[in-house]
CSV table of C-alpha atoms in Angstrom, one decimal:
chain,number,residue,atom,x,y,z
A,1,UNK,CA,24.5,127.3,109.5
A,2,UNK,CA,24.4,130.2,107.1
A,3,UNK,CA,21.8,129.2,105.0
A,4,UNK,CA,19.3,126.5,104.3
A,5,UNK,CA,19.6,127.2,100.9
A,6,UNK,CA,22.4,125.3,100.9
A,7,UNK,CA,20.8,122.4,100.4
A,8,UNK,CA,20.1,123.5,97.2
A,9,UNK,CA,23.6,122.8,95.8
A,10,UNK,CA,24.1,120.2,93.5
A,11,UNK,CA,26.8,117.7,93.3
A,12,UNK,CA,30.0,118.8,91.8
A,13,UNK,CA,33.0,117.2,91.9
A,14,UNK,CA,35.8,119.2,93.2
A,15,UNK,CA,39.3,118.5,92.4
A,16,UNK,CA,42.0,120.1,94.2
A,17,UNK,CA,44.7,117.7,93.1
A,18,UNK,CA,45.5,113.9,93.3
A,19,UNK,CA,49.1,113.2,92.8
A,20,UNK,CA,51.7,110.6,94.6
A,21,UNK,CA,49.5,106.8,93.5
A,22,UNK,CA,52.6,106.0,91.4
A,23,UNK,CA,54.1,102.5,92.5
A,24,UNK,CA,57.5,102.5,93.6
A,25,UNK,CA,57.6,99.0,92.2
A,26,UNK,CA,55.8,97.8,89.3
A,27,UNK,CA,54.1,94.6,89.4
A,28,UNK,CA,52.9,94.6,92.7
A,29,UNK,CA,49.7,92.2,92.9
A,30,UNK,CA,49.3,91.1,96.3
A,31,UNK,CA,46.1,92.4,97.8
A,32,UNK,CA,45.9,95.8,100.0
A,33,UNK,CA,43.8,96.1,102.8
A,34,UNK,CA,42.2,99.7,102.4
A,35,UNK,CA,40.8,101.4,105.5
A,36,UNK,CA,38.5,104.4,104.8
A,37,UNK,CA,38.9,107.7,106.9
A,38,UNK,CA,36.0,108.4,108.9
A,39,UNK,CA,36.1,112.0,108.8
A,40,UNK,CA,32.3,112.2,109.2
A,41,UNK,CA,32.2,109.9,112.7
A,42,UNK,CA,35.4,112.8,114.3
A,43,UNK,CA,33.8,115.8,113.4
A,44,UNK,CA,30.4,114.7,114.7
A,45,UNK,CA,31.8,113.3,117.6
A,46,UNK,CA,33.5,116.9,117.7
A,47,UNK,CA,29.7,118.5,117.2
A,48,UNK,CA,28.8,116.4,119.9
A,49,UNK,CA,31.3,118.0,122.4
A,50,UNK,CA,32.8,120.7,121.0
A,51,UNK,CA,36.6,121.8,122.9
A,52,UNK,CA,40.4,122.8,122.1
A,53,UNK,CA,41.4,119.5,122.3
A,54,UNK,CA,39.5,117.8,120.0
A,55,UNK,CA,39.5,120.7,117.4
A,56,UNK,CA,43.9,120.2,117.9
A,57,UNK,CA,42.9,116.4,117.0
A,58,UNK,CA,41.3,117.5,114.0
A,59,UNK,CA,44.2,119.7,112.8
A,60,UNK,CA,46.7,116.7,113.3
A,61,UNK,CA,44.6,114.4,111.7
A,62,UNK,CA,43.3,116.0,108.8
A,63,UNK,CA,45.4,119.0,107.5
A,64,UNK,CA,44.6,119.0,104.4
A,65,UNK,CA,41.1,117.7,104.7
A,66,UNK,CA,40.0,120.1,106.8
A,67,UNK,CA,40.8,123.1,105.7
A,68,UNK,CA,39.4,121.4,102.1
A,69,UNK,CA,36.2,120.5,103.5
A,70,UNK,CA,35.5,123.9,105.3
A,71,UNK,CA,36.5,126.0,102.1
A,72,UNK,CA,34.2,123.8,99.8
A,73,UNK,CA,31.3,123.3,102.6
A,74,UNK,CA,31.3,126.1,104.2
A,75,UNK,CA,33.4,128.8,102.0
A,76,UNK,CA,35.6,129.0,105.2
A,77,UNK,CA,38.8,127.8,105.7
A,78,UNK,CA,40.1,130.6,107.6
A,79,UNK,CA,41.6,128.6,111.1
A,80,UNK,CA,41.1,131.5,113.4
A,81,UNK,CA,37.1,131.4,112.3
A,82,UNK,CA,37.4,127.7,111.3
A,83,UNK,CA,35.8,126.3,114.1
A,84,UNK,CA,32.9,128.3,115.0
A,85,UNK,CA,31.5,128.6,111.4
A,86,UNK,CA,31.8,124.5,111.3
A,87,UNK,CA,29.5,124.6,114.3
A,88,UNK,CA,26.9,127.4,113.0
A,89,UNK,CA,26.9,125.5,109.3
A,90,UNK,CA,25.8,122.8,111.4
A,91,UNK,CA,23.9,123.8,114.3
A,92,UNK,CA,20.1,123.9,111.4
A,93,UNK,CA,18.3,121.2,112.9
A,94,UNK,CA,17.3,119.8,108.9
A,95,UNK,CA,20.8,119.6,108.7
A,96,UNK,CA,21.5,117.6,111.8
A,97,UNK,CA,19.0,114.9,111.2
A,98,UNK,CA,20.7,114.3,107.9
A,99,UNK,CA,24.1,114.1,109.0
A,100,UNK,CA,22.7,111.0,112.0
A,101,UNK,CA,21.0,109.5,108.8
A,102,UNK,CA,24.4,109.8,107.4
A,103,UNK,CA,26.1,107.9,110.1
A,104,UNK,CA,23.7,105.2,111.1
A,105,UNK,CA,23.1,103.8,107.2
A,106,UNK,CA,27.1,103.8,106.8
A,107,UNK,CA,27.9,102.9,110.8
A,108,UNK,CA,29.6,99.6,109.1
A,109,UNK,CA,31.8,100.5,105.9
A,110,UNK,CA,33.3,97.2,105.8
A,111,UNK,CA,31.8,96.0,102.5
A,112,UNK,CA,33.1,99.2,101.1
A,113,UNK,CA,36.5,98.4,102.1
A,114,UNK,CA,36.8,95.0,101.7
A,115,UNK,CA,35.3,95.9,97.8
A,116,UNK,CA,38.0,98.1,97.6
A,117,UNK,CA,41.0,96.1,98.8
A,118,UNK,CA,39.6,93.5,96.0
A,119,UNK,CA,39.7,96.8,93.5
A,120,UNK,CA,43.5,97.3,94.4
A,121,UNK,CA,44.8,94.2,93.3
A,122,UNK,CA,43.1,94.8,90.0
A,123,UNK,CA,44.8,98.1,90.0
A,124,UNK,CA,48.1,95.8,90.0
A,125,UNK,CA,47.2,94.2,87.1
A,126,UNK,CA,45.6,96.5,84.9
A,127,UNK,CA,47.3,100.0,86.0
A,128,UNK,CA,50.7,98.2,87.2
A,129,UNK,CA,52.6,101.9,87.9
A,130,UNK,CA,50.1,102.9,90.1
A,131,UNK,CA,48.3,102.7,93.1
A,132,UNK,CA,44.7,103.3,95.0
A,133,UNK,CA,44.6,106.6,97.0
A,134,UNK,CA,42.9,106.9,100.2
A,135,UNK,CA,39.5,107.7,100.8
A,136,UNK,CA,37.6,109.3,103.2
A,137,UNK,CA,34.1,110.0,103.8
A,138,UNK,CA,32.5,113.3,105.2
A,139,UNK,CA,28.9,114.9,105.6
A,140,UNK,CA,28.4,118.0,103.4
A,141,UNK,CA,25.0,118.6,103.5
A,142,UNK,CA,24.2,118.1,100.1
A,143,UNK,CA,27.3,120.3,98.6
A,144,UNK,CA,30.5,118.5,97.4
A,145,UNK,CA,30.7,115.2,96.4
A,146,UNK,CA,33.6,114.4,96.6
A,147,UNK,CA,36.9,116.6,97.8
A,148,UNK,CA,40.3,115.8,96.4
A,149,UNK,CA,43.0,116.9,98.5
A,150,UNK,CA,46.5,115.1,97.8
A,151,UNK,CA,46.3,111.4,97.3
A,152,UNK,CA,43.1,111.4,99.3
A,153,UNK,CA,39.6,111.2,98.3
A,154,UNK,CA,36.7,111.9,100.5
A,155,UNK,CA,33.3,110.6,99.6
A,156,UNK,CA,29.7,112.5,101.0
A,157,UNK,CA,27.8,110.1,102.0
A,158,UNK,CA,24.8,111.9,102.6
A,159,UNK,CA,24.3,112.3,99.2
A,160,UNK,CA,24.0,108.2,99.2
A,161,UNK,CA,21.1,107.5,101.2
A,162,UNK,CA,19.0,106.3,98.8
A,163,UNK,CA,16.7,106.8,96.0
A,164,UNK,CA,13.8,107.5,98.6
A,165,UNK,CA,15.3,109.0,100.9
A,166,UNK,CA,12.9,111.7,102.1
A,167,UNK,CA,15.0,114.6,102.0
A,168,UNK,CA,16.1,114.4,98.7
A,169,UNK,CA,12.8,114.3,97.4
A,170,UNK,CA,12.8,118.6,97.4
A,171,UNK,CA,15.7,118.9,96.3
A,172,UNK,CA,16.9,116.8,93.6
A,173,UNK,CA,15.4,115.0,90.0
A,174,UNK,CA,14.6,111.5,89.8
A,175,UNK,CA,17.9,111.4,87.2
A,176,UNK,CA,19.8,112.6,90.2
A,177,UNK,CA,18.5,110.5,92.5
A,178,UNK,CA,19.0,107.7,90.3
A,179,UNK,CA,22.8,107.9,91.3
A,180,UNK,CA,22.3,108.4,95.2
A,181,UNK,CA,22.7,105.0,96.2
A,182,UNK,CA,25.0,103.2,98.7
A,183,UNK,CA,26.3,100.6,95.9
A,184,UNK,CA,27.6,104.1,93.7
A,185,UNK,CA,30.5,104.8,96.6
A,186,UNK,CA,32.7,102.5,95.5
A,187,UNK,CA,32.2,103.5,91.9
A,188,UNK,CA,32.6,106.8,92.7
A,189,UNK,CA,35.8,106.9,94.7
A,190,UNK,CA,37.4,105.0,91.5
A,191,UNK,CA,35.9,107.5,89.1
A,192,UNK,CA,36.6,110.5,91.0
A,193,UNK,CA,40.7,109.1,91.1
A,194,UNK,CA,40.3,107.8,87.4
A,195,UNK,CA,39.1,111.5,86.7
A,196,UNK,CA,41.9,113.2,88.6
A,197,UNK,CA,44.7,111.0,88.5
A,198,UNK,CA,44.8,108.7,85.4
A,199,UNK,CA,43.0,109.9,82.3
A,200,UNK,CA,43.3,112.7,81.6
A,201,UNK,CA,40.8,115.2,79.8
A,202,UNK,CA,42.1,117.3,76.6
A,203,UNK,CA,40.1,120.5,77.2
A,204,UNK,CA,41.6,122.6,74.9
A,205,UNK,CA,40.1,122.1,71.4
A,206,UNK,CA,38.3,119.6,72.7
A,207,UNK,CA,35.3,117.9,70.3
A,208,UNK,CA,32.4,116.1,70.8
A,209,UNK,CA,34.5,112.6,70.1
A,210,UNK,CA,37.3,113.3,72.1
A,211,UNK,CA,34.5,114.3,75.0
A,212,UNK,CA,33.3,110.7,74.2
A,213,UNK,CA,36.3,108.8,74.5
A,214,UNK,CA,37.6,110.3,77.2
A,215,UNK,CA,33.9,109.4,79.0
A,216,UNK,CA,34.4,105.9,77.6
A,217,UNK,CA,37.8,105.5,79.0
A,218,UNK,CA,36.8,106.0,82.3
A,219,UNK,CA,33.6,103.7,82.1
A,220,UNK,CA,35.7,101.1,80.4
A,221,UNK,CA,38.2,101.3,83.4
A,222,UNK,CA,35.8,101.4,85.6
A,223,UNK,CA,34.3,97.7,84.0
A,224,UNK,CA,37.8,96.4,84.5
A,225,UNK,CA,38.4,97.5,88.3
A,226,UNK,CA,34.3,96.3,89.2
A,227,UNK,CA,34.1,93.0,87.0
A,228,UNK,CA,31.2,92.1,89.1
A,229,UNK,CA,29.1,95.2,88.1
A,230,UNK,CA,26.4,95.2,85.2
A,231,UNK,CA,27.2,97.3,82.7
A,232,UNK,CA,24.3,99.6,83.8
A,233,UNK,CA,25.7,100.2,87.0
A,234,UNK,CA,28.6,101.0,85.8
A,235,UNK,CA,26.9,103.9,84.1
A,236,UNK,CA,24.4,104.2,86.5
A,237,UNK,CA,21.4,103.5,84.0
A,238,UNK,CA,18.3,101.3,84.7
A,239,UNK,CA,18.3,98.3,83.2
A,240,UNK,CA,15.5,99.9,80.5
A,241,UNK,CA,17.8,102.7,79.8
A,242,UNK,CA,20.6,100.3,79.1
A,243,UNK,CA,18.7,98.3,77.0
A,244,UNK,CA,17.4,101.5,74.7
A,245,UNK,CA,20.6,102.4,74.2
A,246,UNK,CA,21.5,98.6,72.9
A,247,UNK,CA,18.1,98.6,71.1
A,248,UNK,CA,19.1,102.0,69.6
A,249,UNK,CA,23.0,101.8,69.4
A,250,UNK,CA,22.6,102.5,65.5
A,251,UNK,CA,20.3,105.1,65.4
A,252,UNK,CA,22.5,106.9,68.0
A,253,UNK,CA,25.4,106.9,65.9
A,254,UNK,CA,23.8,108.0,62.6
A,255,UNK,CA,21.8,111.1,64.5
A,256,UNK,CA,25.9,111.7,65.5
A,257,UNK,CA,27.2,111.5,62.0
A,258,UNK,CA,24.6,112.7,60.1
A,259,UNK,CA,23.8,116.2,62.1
A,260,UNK,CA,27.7,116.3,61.7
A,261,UNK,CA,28.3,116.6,65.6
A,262,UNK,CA,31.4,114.2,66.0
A,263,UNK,CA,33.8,117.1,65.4
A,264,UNK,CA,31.9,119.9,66.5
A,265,UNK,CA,33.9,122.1,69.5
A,266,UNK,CA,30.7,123.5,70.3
A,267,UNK,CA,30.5,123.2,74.1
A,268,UNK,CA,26.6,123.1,74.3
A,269,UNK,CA,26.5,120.5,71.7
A,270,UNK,CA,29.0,118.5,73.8
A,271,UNK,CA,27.6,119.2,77.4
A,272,UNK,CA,23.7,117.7,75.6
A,273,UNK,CA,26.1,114.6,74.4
A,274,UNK,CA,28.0,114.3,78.1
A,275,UNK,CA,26.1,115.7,81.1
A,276,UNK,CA,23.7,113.8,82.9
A,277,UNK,CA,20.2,114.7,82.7
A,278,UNK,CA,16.2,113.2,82.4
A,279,UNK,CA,17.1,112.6,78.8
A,280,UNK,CA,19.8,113.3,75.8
A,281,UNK,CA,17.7,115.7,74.2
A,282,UNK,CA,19.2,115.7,70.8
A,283,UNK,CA,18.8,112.4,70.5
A,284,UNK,CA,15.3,111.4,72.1
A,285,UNK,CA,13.3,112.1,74.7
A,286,UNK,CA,13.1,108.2,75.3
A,287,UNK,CA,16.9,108.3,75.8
A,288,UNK,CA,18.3,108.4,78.9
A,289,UNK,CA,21.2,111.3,80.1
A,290,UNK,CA,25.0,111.0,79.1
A,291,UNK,CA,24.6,109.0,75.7
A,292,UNK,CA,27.5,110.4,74.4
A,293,UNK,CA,29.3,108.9,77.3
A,294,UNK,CA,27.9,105.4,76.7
A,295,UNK,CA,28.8,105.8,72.7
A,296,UNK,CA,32.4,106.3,73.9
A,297,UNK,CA,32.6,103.7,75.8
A,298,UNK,CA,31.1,101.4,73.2
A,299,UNK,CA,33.8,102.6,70.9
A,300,UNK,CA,36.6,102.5,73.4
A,301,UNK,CA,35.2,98.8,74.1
A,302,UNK,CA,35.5,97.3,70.4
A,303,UNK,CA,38.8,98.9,70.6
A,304,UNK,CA,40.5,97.3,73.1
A,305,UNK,CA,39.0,94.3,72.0
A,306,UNK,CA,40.4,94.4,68.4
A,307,UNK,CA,43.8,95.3,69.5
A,308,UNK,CA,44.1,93.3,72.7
A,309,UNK,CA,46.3,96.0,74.4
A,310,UNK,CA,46.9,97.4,78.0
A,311,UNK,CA,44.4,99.4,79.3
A,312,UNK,CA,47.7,102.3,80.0
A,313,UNK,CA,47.8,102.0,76.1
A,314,UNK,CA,44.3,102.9,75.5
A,315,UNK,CA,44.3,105.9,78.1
A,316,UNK,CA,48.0,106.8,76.3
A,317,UNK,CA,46.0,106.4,73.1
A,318,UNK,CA,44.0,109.7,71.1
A,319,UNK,CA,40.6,109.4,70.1
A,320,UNK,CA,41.2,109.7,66.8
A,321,UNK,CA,43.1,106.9,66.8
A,322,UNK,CA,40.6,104.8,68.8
A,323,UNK,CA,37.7,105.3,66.6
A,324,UNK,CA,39.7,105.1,64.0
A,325,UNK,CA,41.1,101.5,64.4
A,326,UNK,CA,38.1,100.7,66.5
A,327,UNK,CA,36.0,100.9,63.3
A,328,UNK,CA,33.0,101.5,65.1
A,329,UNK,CA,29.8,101.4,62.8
A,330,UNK,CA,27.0,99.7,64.7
């Protein structure tokens, strides 16, 4: 291990391409047993024990995965070093410990799969040309959430051990920490391939309400694929941060209107509206984070229920358009 101060590193999500989840053929519903990777369990086992022969394994089994995960984790993907630095990075004793917390709360990942396999027959339905990735899971130590590496997505899980979990205590905000729970994965996997894959983001000229649709497309997606989750943890509010922003819905929109922020390209206006954080600071301290993001998908919401349409045509569809016919005036 380099550096402790690793630790430090908050989650980003890294895409290095997702491509190939288009359906061969359309309409496909039956039900798709997924099987997650368990990158985390071979690489410890290789920590364990290092030799040639498993390190060959890992090469066979993961090309593109390992090379990913060592650039991103370790800023070393180089194979002739490879190896070595992967042992160093996680010879720090802190480091260790987290990674067997790691593996003993997600020793079973059944529920995760079998919650997925349910999610892929709603992909069938709703998304009809396309189909689930696969998924992964690996032990970063507190770097990259998730790696993307050609039609697979690979989850950390020790950055979903709990909101007290003692380690993260140091290092991470109670907003953060909000999100670190086991029940996220599954939402996370689908919103790291919605985010990759599916919707896609208009960066160029982008403005505050195209920032906010394009958030409210994936949240309303995401309510589609998890029927079974509350609205808050599709989000990942509280249950009193959910309800402010019901209590408040008008408010929220008029402080968006009025200080003439709907259009505004201004990328620190949008980043206040977007990112997550204790609070949305120009709207209220008693807000939670990422209230542009629930506004979007509010809009996006009364949208799809006005025009009944296919949740391809509201990705296919702009954001003008959306608010637009949405009428959205809480």
């Amino acid at each position: 291990m380099k550096n402790i101060a690793y630790l430090l590193t908050f989650i980003i999500l890294s895409f290095i391409g997702c491509s190939g989840t288009t359906m061969k053929n359309s309409g496909l519903s039956q039900q798709e047993k997924v099987t997650i990777m368990r990158f985390d369990k071979d690489v410890y086992n290789y920590l364990q024990q290092p030799d040639a022969v498993k390190e060959s394994g890992l090469k066979d089994k993961y090309p593109l995965l390992l090379p990913a995960f060592g650039r991103i984790a370790m800023d070393n993907s180089d194979p002739m070093t490879f190896f070595p630095a992967l042992r160093d990075y996680f010879s720090h004793p802190a480091l260790m410990q987290i990674y067997k917390d790691a593996l003993n709360t997600f020793d079973n990942v059944t529920p995760y799969e079998e919650e997925l396999s349910n999610v892929s027959s709603l992909v069938s339905e709703n998304l009809p040309e396309k189909k689930l990735p696969g998924f992964a899971m690996h032990v970063s130590g507190f770097r990259e959430n998730t790696i993307i590496v050609n039609n697979l997505i690979s989850i950390s899980i020790d950055k979903y051990l709990g909101n007290n979990y003692t380690a993260y205590q140091e290092f991470f905000q109670p907003f953060e920490r909000q999100h670190m729970q086991p029940e996220y994965i599954v939402r996370d996997y689908l919103k790291a391939w919605l985010m990759s894959d599916i919707v896609k983001s208009d960066v160029e000229g982008q403005t505050l309400l195209s920032a906010m649709v394009y958030e409210g497309k994936i949240l309303y997606a995401l309510s589609l694929l998890l029927p079974e989750k509350k609205a808050e943890d599709i989000i990942g509010y509280t249950k009193g941060q959910s309800d402010w922003c019901k209590q408040n819905e008008k408010s929220i929109w008029q402080n968006i209107v009025k200080q003439n922020y709907l259009y505004s390209t201004d990328h620190m206006v949008i980043t206040r509206f977007i990112n997550d954080g204790a609070y949305t600071a120009v709207v209220s301290k008693d807000s939670p984070g990422r209230i542009g993001a629930w506004t979007g998908w509010q809009i996006v919401e009364l949208y799809a229920k006005k025009k009944g349409t296919s949740l391809q045509n509201i990705i296919d569809t702009d954001a003008q358009t959306i608010l637009k016919e949405a009428k959205y005036n809480p």
